[in-house]
Amino acid sequence: MTSPIEHRGHDDRHETLLILDFGSQYTQLIARRVRENRVYSEVHPPDLSADAIRRMAPKGIVLSGGPDSVYDDDAPQVDPAVLELGVPVLGICYGMHLLAHHLGGEVKPADRREYGRAEIAIDGDCRLFAGLAAHETVWMSHGDHIETPPPGFAAVASTSNAPVVAMEDTARGLYAIQFHPEVSHTVSGGAILRNFLHEVCGFAGDWLMASFLDEAVADIRARVGDRRIVCALSGGVDSSVMSALVERAVGDQLTAIFVDTGLLRQGEARQVETSLRDGLGLPIVTVDASERFLAGLDGVDDPERKRRIIGGLFIEVFEEQAREIGADATFLAQGTLYPDVIESTSVKGPSAVIKSHHNVGGLPERLGFELVEPLRFLFKDEVRQLGRELGIPEDLIRRHPFPGPGLAVRILGPVSGERVRILQQADAIFIDELRESGRYDQVSQAGVVLLPVKTVGVMGDQRTYEQAVALRAVETEDFMTADWSRLPSELLARVSNRIVNEVQGVNRVVFDITSKPPGTIEWE
Ligand code: XMP
């Protein structure tokens, strides 16, 4: 993957907050919270040199938390010259320890980790805590702590366990806190970040999606010129927004290849085509590859094999079309989002793969395309905002996320045309009733799972022996953890009745009441 630094196109136009990532699980959250203040933020590896940072001209720098101790042999370091750039710095947790370590303070190794809520006492007035109460509840997650601040720093908050949980050197613009302001359990965390951004760094807070759109369009035009560009449309929100953005920039120099796997939700392929082609005028070539996908999946019941087959076929079908239509194309546009970019440059090792998520990785190299990734600095909620700016209809933008391999991973056991039909119908009823009840937007993701069992039932005077389905609905912010939705029993009853009555082949409906962890959102 190309380094984000080479691709960044905004540094000279936006006021930027730079985040150096020391491996905290909360780093992305810092970036998102900063952007909620309409301040553009970027996450970079921790070893970025002071020279590179100077060229990027950030208006503020955050040193993130991280799992290490500054005393570990291979603990990630910050270039000490970064602290002398004259740019305000906020060190969070491990970032605080680094500041103290480099500037002559005393960092005390931990006897035990402190984890969870804590109450801090704020001493006197300091810029970071302007407007806060004398005592505040915060979220701690650390081992080491600061015993003595470095020369020039004043300690500005403490807990009963630790004498220095916040310190500042206003003359040099260096600030540090032991706790995590980005986590919602830190009650005044938003105010602390706002104070740093606006009062300390002086950000105007005028970063808007409309201006991102204008700049992204200008960037794509400059890069593509009068050459041709292709992209794969999967039906999901990201690839739809990405295609609409590229079309806005270069019009019908773009060909969007829509690979219809036949595994989308009921009517979804048509909905995407109608909104994007008829509504927005996108140059879309649709390939109905459903028979090919069904043939490829015939008799396969292992979830990971299903994913591999679908990923492989998607690339195969796309390649054939791209060769045919886009023979003269130079560029391939992809809907990579910022979390993937951050993940790939993080100091953390790759986290254990629970499910291999497929995307069209590897395509550009194989086809000799140059890669364009216009969404690579955006988070999911920002992609939705951008979609609105581009005029994509709200119902398309607001759809729940949907797995790349589609309904294949919601059909337990082998996939067949008949089983896809059953699941599409049952799923459409569930989603329809969720919308009717006004609960669709409250739920983060919902769908039906077709189980590989038949059960006995009775309809009229007849004994039946048919399929069982499970309803799955979860609420989550980040999809890493999720709680099952407490849907009202009347709604569940309506959905169950309708599915059993309207979907031929189903005689039983159950509701999944497992959170993640220990369950995952999808059943496969
Ligand atoms: P799990 O089931 O891992 O799902 O809790 C978390 C989120 O990821 C989606 N998901 C996938 N997305 N390809 C994708 O693009 C996949 O293979 C895949 N498997 C799960 C899932 O729908 C949920 O939003």
PDB file of N, CA, C and O and ligand atoms in Angstrom, residues 304 307 354-359 400-406 409-410 444-445 472 474 476 478-482 516 519-524, ligand 1:
ATOM      1  N   GLU A 304     -15.308 -19.959   5.019  1.00  0.00           N
ATOM      2  CA  GLU A 304     -14.101 -19.317   4.468  1.00  0.00           C
ATOM      3  C   GLU A 304     -13.925 -19.681   2.995  1.00  0.00           C
ATOM      4  O   GLU A 304     -13.474 -18.869   2.205  1.00  0.00           O
ATOM      5  N   ARG A 307     -16.153 -17.449   1.032  1.00  0.00           N
ATOM      6  CA  ARG A 307     -15.577 -16.106   0.879  1.00  0.00           C
ATOM      7  C   ARG A 307     -14.509 -16.100  -0.206  1.00  0.00           C
ATOM      8  O   ARG A 307     -14.439 -15.196  -1.017  1.00  0.00           O
ATOM      9  N   ILE A 354     -10.438 -13.173  12.287  1.00  0.00           N
ATOM     10  CA  ILE A 354     -11.582 -13.990  12.679  1.00  0.00           C
ATOM     11  C   ILE A 354     -12.326 -14.426  11.422  1.00  0.00           C
ATOM     12  O   ILE A 354     -12.714 -15.562  11.256  1.00  0.00           O
ATOM     13  N   LYS A 355     -12.550 -13.439  10.523  1.00  0.00           N
ATOM     14  CA  LYS A 355     -13.171 -13.730   9.235  1.00  0.00           C
ATOM     15  C   LYS A 355     -12.376 -12.982   8.183  1.00  0.00           C
ATOM     16  O   LYS A 355     -12.058 -11.816   8.380  1.00  0.00           O
ATOM     17  N   SER A 356     -12.023 -13.618   7.091  1.00  0.00           N
ATOM     18  CA  SER A 356     -11.273 -12.907   6.061  1.00  0.00           C
ATOM     19  C   SER A 356     -12.252 -12.071   5.248  1.00  0.00           C
ATOM     20  O   SER A 356     -13.109 -12.613   4.568  1.00  0.00           O
ATOM     21  N   HIS A 357     -12.162 -10.743   5.364  1.00  0.00           N
ATOM     22  CA  HIS A 357     -13.059  -9.881   4.594  1.00  0.00           C
ATOM     23  C   HIS A 357     -12.518  -9.719   3.196  1.00  0.00           C
ATOM     24  O   HIS A 357     -11.360  -9.402   3.010  1.00  0.00           O
ATOM     25  N   HIS A 358     -13.366  -9.954   2.222  1.00  0.00           N
ATOM     26  CA  HIS A 358     -12.812  -9.870   0.874  1.00  0.00           C
ATOM     27  C   HIS A 358     -12.969  -8.452   0.322  1.00  0.00           C
ATOM     28  O   HIS A 358     -13.915  -7.754   0.609  1.00  0.00           O
ATOM     29  N   ASN A 359     -11.983  -7.999  -0.403  1.00  0.00           N
ATOM     30  CA  ASN A 359     -12.164  -6.818  -1.229  1.00  0.00           C
ATOM     31  C   ASN A 359     -11.393  -7.079  -2.518  1.00  0.00           C
ATOM     32  O   ASN A 359     -10.927  -8.182  -2.734  1.00  0.00           O
ATOM     33  N   HIS A 400     -28.077  -0.213   6.026  1.00  0.00           N
ATOM     34  CA  HIS A 400     -27.164  -0.903   6.947  1.00  0.00           C
ATOM     35  C   HIS A 400     -25.988  -1.446   6.159  1.00  0.00           C
ATOM     36  O   HIS A 400     -26.119  -1.763   4.988  1.00  0.00           O
ATOM     37  N   PRO A 401     -24.837  -1.630   6.830  1.00  0.00           N
ATOM     38  CA  PRO A 401     -23.719  -2.294   6.164  1.00  0.00           C
ATOM     39  C   PRO A 401     -24.130  -3.708   5.765  1.00  0.00           C
ATOM     40  O   PRO A 401     -25.031  -4.293   6.371  1.00  0.00           O
ATOM     41  N   PHE A 402     -23.441  -4.220   4.781  1.00  0.00           N
ATOM     42  CA  PHE A 402     -23.787  -5.530   4.230  1.00  0.00           C
ATOM     43  C   PHE A 402     -22.478  -6.220   3.895  1.00  0.00           C
ATOM     44  O   PHE A 402     -21.570  -5.594   3.357  1.00  0.00           O
ATOM     45  N   PRO A 403     -22.325  -7.494   4.242  1.00  0.00           N
ATOM     46  CA  PRO A 403     -21.022  -8.130   3.988  1.00  0.00           C
ATOM     47  C   PRO A 403     -20.731  -8.251   2.496  1.00  0.00           C
ATOM     48  O   PRO A 403     -21.639  -8.483   1.701  1.00  0.00           O
ATOM     49  N   GLY A 404     -19.464  -8.100   2.131  1.00  0.00           N
ATOM     50  CA  GLY A 404     -19.051  -8.212   0.731  1.00  0.00           C
ATOM     51  C   GLY A 404     -19.557  -9.498   0.072  1.00  0.00           C
ATOM     52  O   GLY A 404     -20.098  -9.444  -1.032  1.00  0.00           O
ATOM     53  N   PRO A 405     -19.407 -10.654   0.723  1.00  0.00           N
ATOM     54  CA  PRO A 405     -19.869 -11.899   0.092  1.00  0.00           C
ATOM     55  C   PRO A 405     -21.389 -12.046   0.104  1.00  0.00           C
ATOM     56  O   PRO A 405     -21.914 -13.060  -0.328  1.00  0.00           O
ATOM     57  N   GLY A 406     -22.074 -11.025   0.611  1.00  0.00           N
ATOM     58  CA  GLY A 406     -23.523 -10.960   0.501  1.00  0.00           C
ATOM     59  C   GLY A 406     -24.244 -12.061   1.241  1.00  0.00           C
ATOM     60  O   GLY A 406     -23.789 -12.567   2.269  1.00  0.00           O
ATOM     61  N   VAL A 409     -23.048 -15.638   3.039  1.00  0.00           N
ATOM     62  CA  VAL A 409     -22.634 -15.945   4.420  1.00  0.00           C
ATOM     63  C   VAL A 409     -23.810 -15.871   5.393  1.00  0.00           C
ATOM     64  O   VAL A 409     -23.636 -16.001   6.597  1.00  0.00           O
ATOM     65  N   ARG A 410     -25.018 -15.648   4.848  1.00  0.00           N
ATOM     66  CA  ARG A 410     -26.207 -15.745   5.714  1.00  0.00           C
ATOM     67  C   ARG A 410     -27.027 -16.979   5.346  1.00  0.00           C
ATOM     68  O   ARG A 410     -28.133 -17.168   5.849  1.00  0.00           O
ATOM     69  N   SER A 444     -28.187  -0.875  14.000  1.00  0.00           N
ATOM     70  CA  SER A 444     -27.004  -0.644  13.177  1.00  0.00           C
ATOM     71  C   SER A 444     -26.950  -1.597  11.990  1.00  0.00           C
ATOM     72  O   SER A 444     -26.472  -1.251  10.924  1.00  0.00           O
ATOM     73  N   GLN A 445     -27.395  -2.814  12.218  1.00  0.00           N
ATOM     74  CA  GLN A 445     -27.370  -3.784  11.136  1.00  0.00           C
ATOM     75  C   GLN A 445     -28.404  -4.857  11.436  1.00  0.00           C
ATOM     76  O   GLN A 445     -28.528  -5.317  12.574  1.00  0.00           O
ATOM     77  N   ARG A 472     -31.565 -11.405  12.926  1.00  0.00           N
ATOM     78  CA  ARG A 472     -30.397 -10.846  13.609  1.00  0.00           C
ATOM     79  C   ARG A 472     -30.491  -9.328  13.524  1.00  0.00           C
ATOM     80  O   ARG A 472     -30.647  -8.782  12.419  1.00  0.00           O
ATOM     81  N   VAL A 474     -28.549  -5.850  15.467  1.00  0.00           N
ATOM     82  CA  VAL A 474     -27.592  -5.418  16.484  1.00  0.00           C
ATOM     83  C   VAL A 474     -27.463  -3.903  16.515  1.00  0.00           C
ATOM     84  O   VAL A 474     -27.762  -3.210  15.538  1.00  0.00           O
ATOM     85  N   THR A 476     -24.497  -1.014  17.485  1.00  0.00           N
ATOM     86  CA  THR A 476     -23.065  -0.896  17.692  1.00  0.00           C
ATOM     87  C   THR A 476     -22.569   0.427  17.128  1.00  0.00           C
ATOM     88  O   THR A 476     -23.192   0.997  16.241  1.00  0.00           O
ATOM     89  N   ASP A 478     -19.030   0.625  16.412  1.00  0.00           N
ATOM     90  CA  ASP A 478     -17.838   0.334  15.613  1.00  0.00           C
ATOM     91  C   ASP A 478     -17.824  -1.059  14.996  1.00  0.00           C
ATOM     92  O   ASP A 478     -16.863  -1.423  14.336  1.00  0.00           O
ATOM     93  N   PHE A 479     -18.853  -1.843  15.213  1.00  0.00           N
ATOM     94  CA  PHE A 479     -18.967  -3.192  14.656  1.00  0.00           C
ATOM     95  C   PHE A 479     -17.922  -4.174  15.208  1.00  0.00           C
ATOM     96  O   PHE A 479     -17.869  -5.316  14.801  1.00  0.00           O
ATOM     97  N   MET A 480     -17.074  -3.693  16.132  1.00  0.00           N
ATOM     98  CA  MET A 480     -16.108  -4.588  16.767  1.00  0.00           C
ATOM     99  C   MET A 480     -16.784  -5.286  17.953  1.00  0.00           C
ATOM    100  O   MET A 480     -16.514  -6.433  18.253  1.00  0.00           O
ATOM    101  N   THR A 481     -17.626  -4.522  18.644  1.00  0.00           N
ATOM    102  CA  THR A 481     -18.467  -5.109  19.679  1.00  0.00           C
ATOM    103  C   THR A 481     -19.892  -4.671  19.346  1.00  0.00           C
ATOM    104  O   THR A 481     -20.085  -3.640  18.702  1.00  0.00           O
ATOM    105  N   ALA A 482     -20.863  -5.453  19.753  1.00  0.00           N
ATOM    106  CA  ALA A 482     -22.249  -5.107  19.417  1.00  0.00           C
ATOM    107  C   ALA A 482     -23.186  -5.730  20.431  1.00  0.00           C
ATOM    108  O   ALA A 482     -22.885  -6.774  21.014  1.00  0.00           O
ATOM    109  N   LYS A 516     -21.994  -9.436  20.632  1.00  0.00           N
ATOM    110  CA  LYS A 516     -20.645  -9.656  20.102  1.00  0.00           C
ATOM    111  C   LYS A 516     -19.643  -8.933  21.002  1.00  0.00           C
ATOM    112  O   LYS A 516     -19.769  -7.724  21.128  1.00  0.00           O
ATOM    113  N   GLY A 519     -20.668 -13.765  20.342  1.00  0.00           N
ATOM    114  CA  GLY A 519     -21.086 -14.067  18.966  1.00  0.00           C
ATOM    115  C   GLY A 519     -20.464 -13.068  18.017  1.00  0.00           C
ATOM    116  O   GLY A 519     -19.938 -12.038  18.440  1.00  0.00           O
ATOM    117  N   THR A 520     -20.483 -13.356  16.708  1.00  0.00           N
ATOM    118  CA  THR A 520     -20.150 -12.321  15.733  1.00  0.00           C
ATOM    119  C   THR A 520     -21.477 -11.816  15.182  1.00  0.00           C
ATOM    120  O   THR A 520     -22.531 -12.351  15.537  1.00  0.00           O
ATOM    121  N   ILE A 521     -21.431 -10.778  14.356  1.00  0.00           N
ATOM    122  CA  ILE A 521     -22.683 -10.230  13.840  1.00  0.00           C
ATOM    123  C   ILE A 521     -23.279 -11.190  12.816  1.00  0.00           C
ATOM    124  O   ILE A 521     -24.425 -11.603  12.934  1.00  0.00           O
ATOM    125  N   GLU A 522     -22.477 -11.548  11.816  1.00  0.00           N
ATOM    126  CA  GLU A 522     -22.926 -12.571  10.876  1.00  0.00           C
ATOM    127  C   GLU A 522     -22.756 -13.938  11.539  1.00  0.00           C
ATOM    128  O   GLU A 522     -21.909 -14.103  12.413  1.00  0.00           O
ATOM    129  N   TRP A 523     -23.521 -14.918  11.060  1.00  0.00           N
ATOM    130  CA  TRP A 523     -23.416 -16.260  11.640  1.00  0.00           C
ATOM    131  C   TRP A 523     -22.263 -17.047  11.035  1.00  0.00           C
ATOM    132  O   TRP A 523     -21.890 -18.089  11.536  1.00  0.00           O
ATOM    133  N   GLU A 524     -21.776 -16.589   9.883  1.00  0.00           N
ATOM    134  CA  GLU A 524     -20.642 -17.300   9.268  1.00  0.00           C
ATOM    135  C   GLU A 524     -19.482 -16.350   9.148  1.00  0.00           C
ATOM    136  O   GLU A 524     -19.665 -15.162   8.913  1.00  0.00           O
TER     137      GLU A 524
HETATM  138  P1  XMP B   1     -18.752  -9.923  12.120  1.00  0.00           P
HETATM  139  O1  XMP B   1     -19.646 -11.018  11.593  1.00  0.00           O
HETATM  140  O2  XMP B   1     -17.298 -10.215  11.937  1.00  0.00           O
HETATM  141  O3  XMP B   1     -19.074  -8.668  11.215  1.00  0.00           O
HETATM  142  O4  XMP B   1     -19.110  -9.530  13.521  1.00  0.00           O
HETATM  143  C1  XMP B   1     -18.623  -7.356  11.438  1.00  0.00           C
HETATM  144  C2  XMP B   1     -19.059  -6.523  10.247  1.00  0.00           C
HETATM  145  O5  XMP B   1     -18.360  -6.966   9.072  1.00  0.00           O
HETATM  146  C3  XMP B   1     -19.279  -7.410   8.094  1.00  0.00           C
HETATM  147  N1  XMP B   1     -18.699  -8.594   7.444  1.00  0.00           N
HETATM  148  C4  XMP B   1     -18.100  -8.563   6.250  1.00  0.00           C
HETATM  149  N2  XMP B   1     -17.892  -7.545   5.396  1.00  0.00           N
HETATM  150  N3  XMP B   1     -16.811  -9.009   3.921  1.00  0.00           N
HETATM  151  C5  XMP B   1     -17.251  -7.778   4.226  1.00  0.00           C
HETATM  152  O6  XMP B   1     -17.065  -6.867   3.415  1.00  0.00           O
HETATM  153  C6  XMP B   1     -16.976 -10.097   4.721  1.00  0.00           C
HETATM  154  O7  XMP B   1     -16.553 -11.206   4.401  1.00  0.00           O
HETATM  155  C7  XMP B   1     -17.661  -9.850   5.954  1.00  0.00           C
HETATM  156  N4  XMP B   1     -17.991 -10.652   7.004  1.00  0.00           N
HETATM  157  C8  XMP B   1     -18.627  -9.841   7.909  1.00  0.00           C
HETATM  158  C9  XMP B   1     -20.552  -7.722   8.836  1.00  0.00           C
HETATM  159  O8  XMP B   1     -21.681  -7.654   7.986  1.00  0.00           O
HETATM  160  C10 XMP B   1     -20.531  -6.658   9.910  1.00  0.00           C
HETATM  161  O9  XMP B   1     -20.982  -5.409   9.406  1.00  0.00           O
END
